[in-house]
Coordinates of C-alpha atoms in Angstrom, one line a residue:
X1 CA -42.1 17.1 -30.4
X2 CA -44.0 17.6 -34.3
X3 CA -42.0 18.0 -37.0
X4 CA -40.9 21.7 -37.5
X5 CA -43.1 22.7 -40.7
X6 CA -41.9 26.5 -41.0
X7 CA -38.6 28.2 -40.3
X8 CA -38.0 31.8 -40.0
X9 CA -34.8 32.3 -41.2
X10 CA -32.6 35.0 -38.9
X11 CA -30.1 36.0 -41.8
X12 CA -29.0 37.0 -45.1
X13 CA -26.6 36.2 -47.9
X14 CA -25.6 33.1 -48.6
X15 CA -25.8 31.3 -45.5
X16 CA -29.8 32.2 -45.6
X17 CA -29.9 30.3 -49.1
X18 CA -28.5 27.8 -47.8
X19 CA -30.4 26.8 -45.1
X20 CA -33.2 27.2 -47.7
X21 CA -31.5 24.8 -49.5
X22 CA -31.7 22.0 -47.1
X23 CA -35.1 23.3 -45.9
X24 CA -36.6 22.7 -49.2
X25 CA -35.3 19.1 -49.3
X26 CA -37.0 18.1 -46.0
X27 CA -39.9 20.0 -47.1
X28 CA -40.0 22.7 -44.4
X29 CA -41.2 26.1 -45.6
X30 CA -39.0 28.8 -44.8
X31 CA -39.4 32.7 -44.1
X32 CA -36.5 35.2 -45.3
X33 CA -36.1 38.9 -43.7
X34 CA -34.6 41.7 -45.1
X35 CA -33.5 44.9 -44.6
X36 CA -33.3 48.0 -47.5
X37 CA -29.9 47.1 -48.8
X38 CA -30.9 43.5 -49.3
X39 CA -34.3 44.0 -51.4
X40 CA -32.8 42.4 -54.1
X41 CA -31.3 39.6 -52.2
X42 CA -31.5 35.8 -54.2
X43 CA -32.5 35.1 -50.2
X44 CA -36.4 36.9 -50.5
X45 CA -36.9 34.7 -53.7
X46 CA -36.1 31.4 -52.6
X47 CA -38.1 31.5 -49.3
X48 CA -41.4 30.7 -49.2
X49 CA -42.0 34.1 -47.3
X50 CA -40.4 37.3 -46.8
X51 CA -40.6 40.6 -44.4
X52 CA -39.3 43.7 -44.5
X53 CA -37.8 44.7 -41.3
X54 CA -36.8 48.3 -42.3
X55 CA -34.4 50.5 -44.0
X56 CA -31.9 50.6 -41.4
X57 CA -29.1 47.9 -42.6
X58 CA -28.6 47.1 -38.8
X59 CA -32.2 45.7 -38.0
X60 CA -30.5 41.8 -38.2
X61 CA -30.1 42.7 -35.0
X62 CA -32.8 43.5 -33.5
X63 CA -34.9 40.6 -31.4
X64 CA -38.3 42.1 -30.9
X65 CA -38.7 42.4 -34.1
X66 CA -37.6 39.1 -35.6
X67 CA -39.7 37.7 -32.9
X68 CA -42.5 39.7 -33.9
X69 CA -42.3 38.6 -37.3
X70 CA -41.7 34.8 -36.6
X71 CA -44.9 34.8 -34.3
X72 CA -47.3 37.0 -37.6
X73 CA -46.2 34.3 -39.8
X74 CA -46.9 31.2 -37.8
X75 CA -43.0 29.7 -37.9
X76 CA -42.2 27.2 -35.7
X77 CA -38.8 27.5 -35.3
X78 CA -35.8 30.1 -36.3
X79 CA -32.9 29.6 -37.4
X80 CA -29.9 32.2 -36.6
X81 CA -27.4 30.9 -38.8
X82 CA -23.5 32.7 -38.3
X83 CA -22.9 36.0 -37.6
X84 CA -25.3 38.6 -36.1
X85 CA -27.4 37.2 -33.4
X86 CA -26.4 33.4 -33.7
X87 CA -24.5 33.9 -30.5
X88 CA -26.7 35.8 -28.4
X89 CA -28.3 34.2 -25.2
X90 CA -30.8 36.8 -25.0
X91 CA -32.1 35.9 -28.6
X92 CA -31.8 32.5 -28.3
X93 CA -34.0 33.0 -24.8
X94 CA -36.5 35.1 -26.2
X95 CA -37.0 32.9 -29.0
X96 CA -37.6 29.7 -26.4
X97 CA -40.1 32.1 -24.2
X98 CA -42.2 33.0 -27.2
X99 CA -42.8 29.2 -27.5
X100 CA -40.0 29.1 -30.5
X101 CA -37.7 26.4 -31.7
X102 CA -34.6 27.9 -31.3
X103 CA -32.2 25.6 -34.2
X104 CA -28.9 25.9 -32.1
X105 CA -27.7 25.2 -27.9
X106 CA -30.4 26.4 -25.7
X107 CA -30.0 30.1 -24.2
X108 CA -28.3 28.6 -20.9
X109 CA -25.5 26.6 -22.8
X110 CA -24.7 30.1 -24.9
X111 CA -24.7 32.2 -21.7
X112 CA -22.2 29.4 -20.0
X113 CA -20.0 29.5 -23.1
X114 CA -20.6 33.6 -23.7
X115 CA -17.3 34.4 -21.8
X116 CA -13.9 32.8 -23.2
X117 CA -12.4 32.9 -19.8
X118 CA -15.1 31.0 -18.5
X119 CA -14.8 27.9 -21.7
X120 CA -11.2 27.8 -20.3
X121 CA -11.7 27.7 -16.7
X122 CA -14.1 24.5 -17.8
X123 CA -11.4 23.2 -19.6
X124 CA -9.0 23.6 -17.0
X125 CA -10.7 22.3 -14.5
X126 CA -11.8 19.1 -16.5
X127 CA -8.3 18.4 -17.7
X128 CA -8.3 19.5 -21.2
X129 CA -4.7 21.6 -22.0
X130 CA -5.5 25.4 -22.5
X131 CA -2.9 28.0 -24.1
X132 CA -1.1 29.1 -20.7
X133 CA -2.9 32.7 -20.1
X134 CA -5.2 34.1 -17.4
X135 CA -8.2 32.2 -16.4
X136 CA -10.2 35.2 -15.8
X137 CA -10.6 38.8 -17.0
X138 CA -7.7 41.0 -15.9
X139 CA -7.0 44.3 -14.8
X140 CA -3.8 46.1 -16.2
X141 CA -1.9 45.0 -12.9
X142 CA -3.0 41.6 -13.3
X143 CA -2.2 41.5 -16.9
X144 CA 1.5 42.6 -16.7
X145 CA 1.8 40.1 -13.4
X146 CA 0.6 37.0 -15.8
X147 CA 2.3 38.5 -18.8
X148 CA 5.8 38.3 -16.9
X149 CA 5.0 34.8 -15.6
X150 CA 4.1 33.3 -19.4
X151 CA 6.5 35.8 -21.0
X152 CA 5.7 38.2 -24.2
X153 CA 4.5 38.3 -26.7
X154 CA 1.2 37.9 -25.8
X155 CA -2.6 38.1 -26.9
X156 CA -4.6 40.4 -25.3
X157 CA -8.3 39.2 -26.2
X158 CA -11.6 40.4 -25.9
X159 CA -13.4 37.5 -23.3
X160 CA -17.1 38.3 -25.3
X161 CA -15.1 38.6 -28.8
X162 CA -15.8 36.4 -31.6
X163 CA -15.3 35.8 -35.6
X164 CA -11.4 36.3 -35.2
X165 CA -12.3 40.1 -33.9
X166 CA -11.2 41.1 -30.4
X167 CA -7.4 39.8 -30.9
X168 CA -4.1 42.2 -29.9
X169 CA -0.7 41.0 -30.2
X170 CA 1.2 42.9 -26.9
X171 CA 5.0 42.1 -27.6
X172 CA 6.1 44.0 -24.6
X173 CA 5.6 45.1 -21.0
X174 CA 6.0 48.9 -22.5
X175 CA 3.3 48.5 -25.0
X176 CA 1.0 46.8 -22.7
X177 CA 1.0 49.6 -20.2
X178 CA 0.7 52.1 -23.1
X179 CA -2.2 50.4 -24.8
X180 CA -4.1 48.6 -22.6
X181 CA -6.7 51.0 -21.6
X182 CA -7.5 51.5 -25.5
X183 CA -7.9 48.3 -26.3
X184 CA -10.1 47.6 -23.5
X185 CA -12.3 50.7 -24.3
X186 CA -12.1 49.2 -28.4
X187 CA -13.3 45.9 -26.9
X188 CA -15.9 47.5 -24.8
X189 CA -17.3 49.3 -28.1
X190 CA -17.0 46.7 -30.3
X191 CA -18.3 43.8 -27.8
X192 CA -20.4 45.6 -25.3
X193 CA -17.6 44.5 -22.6
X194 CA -14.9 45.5 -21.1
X195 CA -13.6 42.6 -20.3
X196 CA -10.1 41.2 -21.4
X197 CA -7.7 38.0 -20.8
X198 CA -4.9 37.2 -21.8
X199 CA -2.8 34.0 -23.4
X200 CA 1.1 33.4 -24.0
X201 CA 1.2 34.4 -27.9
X202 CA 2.4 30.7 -29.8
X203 CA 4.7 31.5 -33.0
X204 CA 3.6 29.0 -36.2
X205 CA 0.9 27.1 -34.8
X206 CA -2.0 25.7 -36.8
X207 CA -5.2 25.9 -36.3
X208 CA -7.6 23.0 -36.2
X209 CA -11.0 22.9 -35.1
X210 CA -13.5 19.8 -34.8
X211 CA -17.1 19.8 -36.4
X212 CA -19.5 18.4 -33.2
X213 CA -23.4 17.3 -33.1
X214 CA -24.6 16.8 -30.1
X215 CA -28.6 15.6 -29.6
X216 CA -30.6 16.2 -26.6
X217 CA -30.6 12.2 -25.5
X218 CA -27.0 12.7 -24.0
X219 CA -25.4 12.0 -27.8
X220 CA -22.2 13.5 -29.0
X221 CA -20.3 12.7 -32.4
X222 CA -17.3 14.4 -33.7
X223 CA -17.8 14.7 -37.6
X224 CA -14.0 15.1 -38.6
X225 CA -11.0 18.5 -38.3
X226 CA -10.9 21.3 -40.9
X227 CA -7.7 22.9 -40.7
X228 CA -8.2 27.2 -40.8
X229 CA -4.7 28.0 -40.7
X230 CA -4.6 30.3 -43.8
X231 CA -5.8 33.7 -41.8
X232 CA -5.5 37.3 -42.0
X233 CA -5.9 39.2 -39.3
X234 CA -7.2 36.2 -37.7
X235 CA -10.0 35.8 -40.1
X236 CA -10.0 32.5 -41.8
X237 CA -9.5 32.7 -45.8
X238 CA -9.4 29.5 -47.0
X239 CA -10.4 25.7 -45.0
X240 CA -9.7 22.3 -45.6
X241 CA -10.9 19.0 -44.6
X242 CA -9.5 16.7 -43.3
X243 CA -6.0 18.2 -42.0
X244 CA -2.5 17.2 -43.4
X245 CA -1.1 17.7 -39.5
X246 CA -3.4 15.3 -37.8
X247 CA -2.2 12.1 -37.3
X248 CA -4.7 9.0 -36.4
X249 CA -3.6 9.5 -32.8
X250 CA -4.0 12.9 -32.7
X251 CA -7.8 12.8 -33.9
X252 CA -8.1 10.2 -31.1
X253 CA -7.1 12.8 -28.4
X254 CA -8.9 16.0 -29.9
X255 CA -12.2 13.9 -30.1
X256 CA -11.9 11.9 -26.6
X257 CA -11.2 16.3 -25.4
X258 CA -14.1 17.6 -27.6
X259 CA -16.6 14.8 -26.3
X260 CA -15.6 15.1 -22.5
X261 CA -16.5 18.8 -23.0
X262 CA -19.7 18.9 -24.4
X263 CA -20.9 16.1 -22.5
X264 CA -19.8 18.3 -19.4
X265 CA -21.0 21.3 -20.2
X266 CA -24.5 19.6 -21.8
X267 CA -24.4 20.9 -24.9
X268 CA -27.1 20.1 -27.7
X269 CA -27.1 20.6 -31.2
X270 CA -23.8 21.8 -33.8
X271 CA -21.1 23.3 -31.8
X272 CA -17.4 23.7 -32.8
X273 CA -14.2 23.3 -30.7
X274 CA -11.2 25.4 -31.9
X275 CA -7.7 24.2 -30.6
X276 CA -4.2 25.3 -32.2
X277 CA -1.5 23.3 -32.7
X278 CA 2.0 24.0 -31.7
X279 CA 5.1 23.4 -33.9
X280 CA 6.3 21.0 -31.1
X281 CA 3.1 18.8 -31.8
X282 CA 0.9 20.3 -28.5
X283 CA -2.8 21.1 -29.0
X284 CA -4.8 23.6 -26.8
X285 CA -8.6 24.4 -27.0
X286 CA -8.9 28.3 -27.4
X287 CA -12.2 28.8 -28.0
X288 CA -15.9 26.9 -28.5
X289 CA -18.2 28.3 -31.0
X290 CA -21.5 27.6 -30.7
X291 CA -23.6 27.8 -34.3
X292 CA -22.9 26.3 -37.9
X293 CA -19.6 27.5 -39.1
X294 CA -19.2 29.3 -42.4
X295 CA -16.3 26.6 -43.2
X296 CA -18.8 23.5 -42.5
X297 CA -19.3 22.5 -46.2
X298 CA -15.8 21.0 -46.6
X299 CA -16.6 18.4 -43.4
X300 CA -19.8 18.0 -45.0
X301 CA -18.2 16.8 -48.7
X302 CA -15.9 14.7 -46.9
X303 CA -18.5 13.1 -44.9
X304 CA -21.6 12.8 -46.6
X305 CA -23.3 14.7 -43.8
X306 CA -25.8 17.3 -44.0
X307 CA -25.0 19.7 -40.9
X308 CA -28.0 22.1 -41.3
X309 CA -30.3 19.0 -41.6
X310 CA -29.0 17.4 -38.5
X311 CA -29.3 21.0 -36.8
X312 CA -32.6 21.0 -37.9
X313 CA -33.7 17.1 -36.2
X314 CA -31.8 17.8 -33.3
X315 CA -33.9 21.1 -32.4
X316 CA -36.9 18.6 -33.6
X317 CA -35.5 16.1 -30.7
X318 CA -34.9 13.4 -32.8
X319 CA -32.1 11.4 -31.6
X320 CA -28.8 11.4 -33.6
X321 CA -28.5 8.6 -36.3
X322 CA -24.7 9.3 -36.8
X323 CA -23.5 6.7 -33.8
X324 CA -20.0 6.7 -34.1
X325 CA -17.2 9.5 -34.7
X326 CA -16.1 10.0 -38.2
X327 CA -12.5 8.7 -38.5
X328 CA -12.7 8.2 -42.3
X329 CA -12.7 10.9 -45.0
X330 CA -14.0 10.5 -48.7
X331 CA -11.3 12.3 -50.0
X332 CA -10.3 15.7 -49.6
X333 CA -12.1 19.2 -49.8
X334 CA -11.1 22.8 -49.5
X335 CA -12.7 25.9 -49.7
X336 CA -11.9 29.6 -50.3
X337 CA -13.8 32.9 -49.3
X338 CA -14.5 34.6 -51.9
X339 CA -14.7 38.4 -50.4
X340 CA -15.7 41.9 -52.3
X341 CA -12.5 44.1 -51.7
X342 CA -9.6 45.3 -53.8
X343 CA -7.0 42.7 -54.2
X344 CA -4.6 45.4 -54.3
X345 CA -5.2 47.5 -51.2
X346 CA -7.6 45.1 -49.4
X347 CA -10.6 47.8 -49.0
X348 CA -14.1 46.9 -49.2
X349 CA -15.5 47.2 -53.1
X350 CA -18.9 47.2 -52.5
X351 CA -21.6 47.9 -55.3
X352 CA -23.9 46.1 -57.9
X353 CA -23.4 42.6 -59.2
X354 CA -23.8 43.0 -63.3
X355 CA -22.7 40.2 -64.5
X356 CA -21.6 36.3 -63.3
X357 CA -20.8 33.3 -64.8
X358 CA -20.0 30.2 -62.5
X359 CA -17.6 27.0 -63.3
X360 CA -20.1 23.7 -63.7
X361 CA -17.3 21.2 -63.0
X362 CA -17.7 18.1 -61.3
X363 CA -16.3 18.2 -57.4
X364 CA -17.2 22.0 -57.4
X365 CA -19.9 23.6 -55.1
X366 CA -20.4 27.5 -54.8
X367 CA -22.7 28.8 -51.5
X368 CA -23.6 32.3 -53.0
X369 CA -25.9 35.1 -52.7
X370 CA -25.0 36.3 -56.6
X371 CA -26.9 37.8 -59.4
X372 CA -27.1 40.4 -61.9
X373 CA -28.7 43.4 -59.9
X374 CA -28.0 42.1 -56.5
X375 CA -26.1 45.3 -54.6
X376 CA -23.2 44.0 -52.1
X377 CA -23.7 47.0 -49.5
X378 CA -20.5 47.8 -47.4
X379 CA -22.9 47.2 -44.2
X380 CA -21.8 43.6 -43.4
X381 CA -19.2 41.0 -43.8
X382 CA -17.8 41.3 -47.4
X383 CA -17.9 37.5 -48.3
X384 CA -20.1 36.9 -51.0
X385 CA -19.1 33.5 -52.2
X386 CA -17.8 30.5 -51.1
X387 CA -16.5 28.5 -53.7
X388 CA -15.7 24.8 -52.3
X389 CA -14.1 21.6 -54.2
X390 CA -13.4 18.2 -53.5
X391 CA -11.5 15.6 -54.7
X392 CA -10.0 12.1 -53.8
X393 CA -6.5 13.8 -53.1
X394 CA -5.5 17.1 -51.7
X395 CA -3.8 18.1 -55.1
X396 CA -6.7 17.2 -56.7
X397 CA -8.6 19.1 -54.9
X398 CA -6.6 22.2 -55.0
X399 CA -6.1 21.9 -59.0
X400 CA -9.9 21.9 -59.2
X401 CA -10.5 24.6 -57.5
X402 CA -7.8 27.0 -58.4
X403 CA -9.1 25.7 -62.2
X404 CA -12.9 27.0 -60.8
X405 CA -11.6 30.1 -59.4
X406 CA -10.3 30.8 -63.0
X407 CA -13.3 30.4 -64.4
X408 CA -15.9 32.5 -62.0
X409 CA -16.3 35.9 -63.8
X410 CA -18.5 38.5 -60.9
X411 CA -18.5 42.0 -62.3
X412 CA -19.6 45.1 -60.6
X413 CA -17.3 44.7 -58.1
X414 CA -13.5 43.6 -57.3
X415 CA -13.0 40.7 -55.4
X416 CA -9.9 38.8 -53.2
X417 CA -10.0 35.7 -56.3
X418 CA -6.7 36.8 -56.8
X419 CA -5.1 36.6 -53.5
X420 CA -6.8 32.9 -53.4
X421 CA -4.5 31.9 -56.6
X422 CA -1.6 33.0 -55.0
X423 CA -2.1 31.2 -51.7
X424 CA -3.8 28.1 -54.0
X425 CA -0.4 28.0 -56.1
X426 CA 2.0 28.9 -53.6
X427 CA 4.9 25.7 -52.7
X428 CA 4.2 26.1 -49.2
X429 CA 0.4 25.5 -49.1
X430 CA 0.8 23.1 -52.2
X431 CA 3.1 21.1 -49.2
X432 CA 0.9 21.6 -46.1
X433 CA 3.7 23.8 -44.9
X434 CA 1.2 26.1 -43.1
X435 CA 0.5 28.3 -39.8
X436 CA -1.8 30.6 -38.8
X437 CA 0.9 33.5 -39.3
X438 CA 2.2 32.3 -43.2
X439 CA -0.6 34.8 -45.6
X440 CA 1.8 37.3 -45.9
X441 CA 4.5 35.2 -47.6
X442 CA 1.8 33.2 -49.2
X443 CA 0.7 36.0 -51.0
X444 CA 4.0 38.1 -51.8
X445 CA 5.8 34.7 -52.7
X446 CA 6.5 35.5 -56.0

């Protein structure tokens, strides 16, 4: 296969910059869409192209016309990105039948790993420990039988959900029978399916999820763990690289489960493989997401590695030149989402950026979409910014980038920066003391 010379770029904000980025050091052109909320986007400026695809703020999503405007420009290949249609089979096909370079797994390896029952009935079968749970969608009946076997509380979770959404804690039979049918009919609106599993609900557990690259010559490397455990809501808030929790041994047995997966399954390109922890030292896979991650600049500070780059030469067939696993870090990095809502009440703030100023320290990088003028509609995601530091040591780290999250001024709107000083200075995250169920008392620690 040629080189890939122009890449439309499926996305906006700051994950569309920076694949720009990376495309502008391999000297690729790239093509930026838009929609009305987003004409002022820092995106449409730093491609080498840009379309309008319409005033409605929802036309990210819509295939025919992406495709449309990827085949008027001449690209060669698209890029998805996170979010939106990164995940969808039916994009990723119609990309691939319009004689596109689809930059992530191929349609058939999205549509395998499309339903979470059917990534655990893989790993079931191939030996690789799974939180106990159904391995199939279930039916109220089947749901109360499984939920007596495994005992409450459980999760009742959407089998097509993604992005932390689709998650219910059920703590009893009571309130399974009472809500089950709403939450299936929520999922079914917000997922376009009905279907639902369940798992037994594990108290304190981390989670810890491996960065993968996989080539199309049979080649699978594991890059390193970030540790997501700060969540709320199930939404990740801030990640770090590499994990105070895993031990030597441990990375030995997540990598030797990550590889035998994606070898089995045939998987190509960057893929991550989510597993939580369990305060008695147990790890089960719960889930296998299959784009770039919006956490993958920590692994890439600690590592060296480019991840959009290799994305790029993997969808080019090049074979990988990372030959081994990554079992030594350079250091330490974390990052923190920087989201527009009210610290206080947590609602969306959208509005108009008027002013910025950003921290130039050494060991600091910022993925943004910011400037003066730019409006943050309430449309989408509300993250912004990610601002991400490294350092040789975890405290280092943290001290840097609680000292750069002092420093970045955006005005216009309010964001969650204070919420990520309180976590940042908090004893228990200053210790590693942390689970996936600790932002409340994070937060209100003082």
């Amino acid at each position: 296969m040629e080189s890939i010379e122009k890449i439309l770029i499926a996305n906006r904000g700051e994950i569309a910059i920076r694949i720009i980025k990376t495309c502008k050091k391999l000297g690729i052109k790239t093509v930026a869409i838009y929609t009305r909320p987003d004409e002022n986007s820092p995106h449409i400026k730093l491609a080498d192209e840009a379309y309008f695809l319409g005033s409605n703020p929802y036309l990210y999503f819509d295939i025919d016309k992406i495709i449309s405007i990827a085949k008027k420009c001449n690209a060669t290949a698209i890029h998805p990105g996170y979010g939106f249609l990164s995940e969808n089979a039916q994009f990723a096909r119609a990309v691939e039948e319009n004689g596109l370079i689809w930059i992530g797994p191929p349609a058939k390896i999205i549509e395998l790993l499309e339903s979470k029952t059917n990534i655990r009935h893989i790993a079931n079968d191939i030996g690789i420990p799974i939180v106990p749970g159904s391995l199939k969608p279930v039916s109220i009946d089947e749901a109360k039988k499984i939920a007596k076997e495994i005992g409450f509380p459980i999760l009742l979770k959407a089998d097509r959900g993604g992005g932390g959404r689709g998650i219910r804690l059920v703590k009893g039979l009571k309130e399974l029978e009472n809500i089950f049918d709403v939450i299936v009919e929520e999922m079914k609106a917000a997922f376009k399916s009905d279907k639902v599993y369940i798992e037994k609900y594990i108290p304190k557990a981390r989670h810890i999820e491996l960065q993968i690259l996989a080539d199309m010559h049979g080649n699978v490397v594991v890059l390193g763990e970030r540790e997501c455990s700060i969540q709320r809501k199930y939404q990740k808030v801030v990640e770090e690289a590499p994990s105070t929790a895993v031990t030597p041994h441990d990375r030995e047995i997540l990598y030797s489960y990550a590889i035998k997966f994606m070898k089995y399954v045939g998987y190509v390109n960057a893929g991550t493989m989510e597993f939580i922890k369990t305060p008695d030292d147990n790890y089960y896979l719960i889930e296998v997401n299959k784009r770039i991650q919006v956490e993958h600049p920590v692994t890439e500070l600690v590592t060296g590695i480019d991840i959009v780059e290799q994305q790029i030469k993997i969808a080019e067939e090049k074979e990988l030149e990372i030959k081994n696993n990554v079992t030594e870090f350079n250091g330490h990095a974390i990052e923190a989402r920087i989201y527009a809502e009210d610290p206080e009440t947590l609602l969306p703030s959208p509005g108009i950026i008027t002013y910025v100023e950003f921290p130039d320290f050494d060991g600091i990088r910022i993925d943004h979409y910011l400037e003066p003028g730019v409006y943050i509609p309430p449309f989408y995601d509300s993250m912004v910014a990610k601002v991400i530091a490294w350092g040789k040591t975890r405290i280092e780290t943290i001290n840097k980038l609680t000292t750069a999250l002092k420093y970045l001024r955006i005005e216009g709107i309010k964001t969650s920066i204070p919420i990520l000083l309180k976590i940042l200075s908090s004893k228990k995250f200053l210790n590693g003391e942390i689970h996936v169920e600790i932002y409340n008392e994070l937060i209100n620690y003082g």
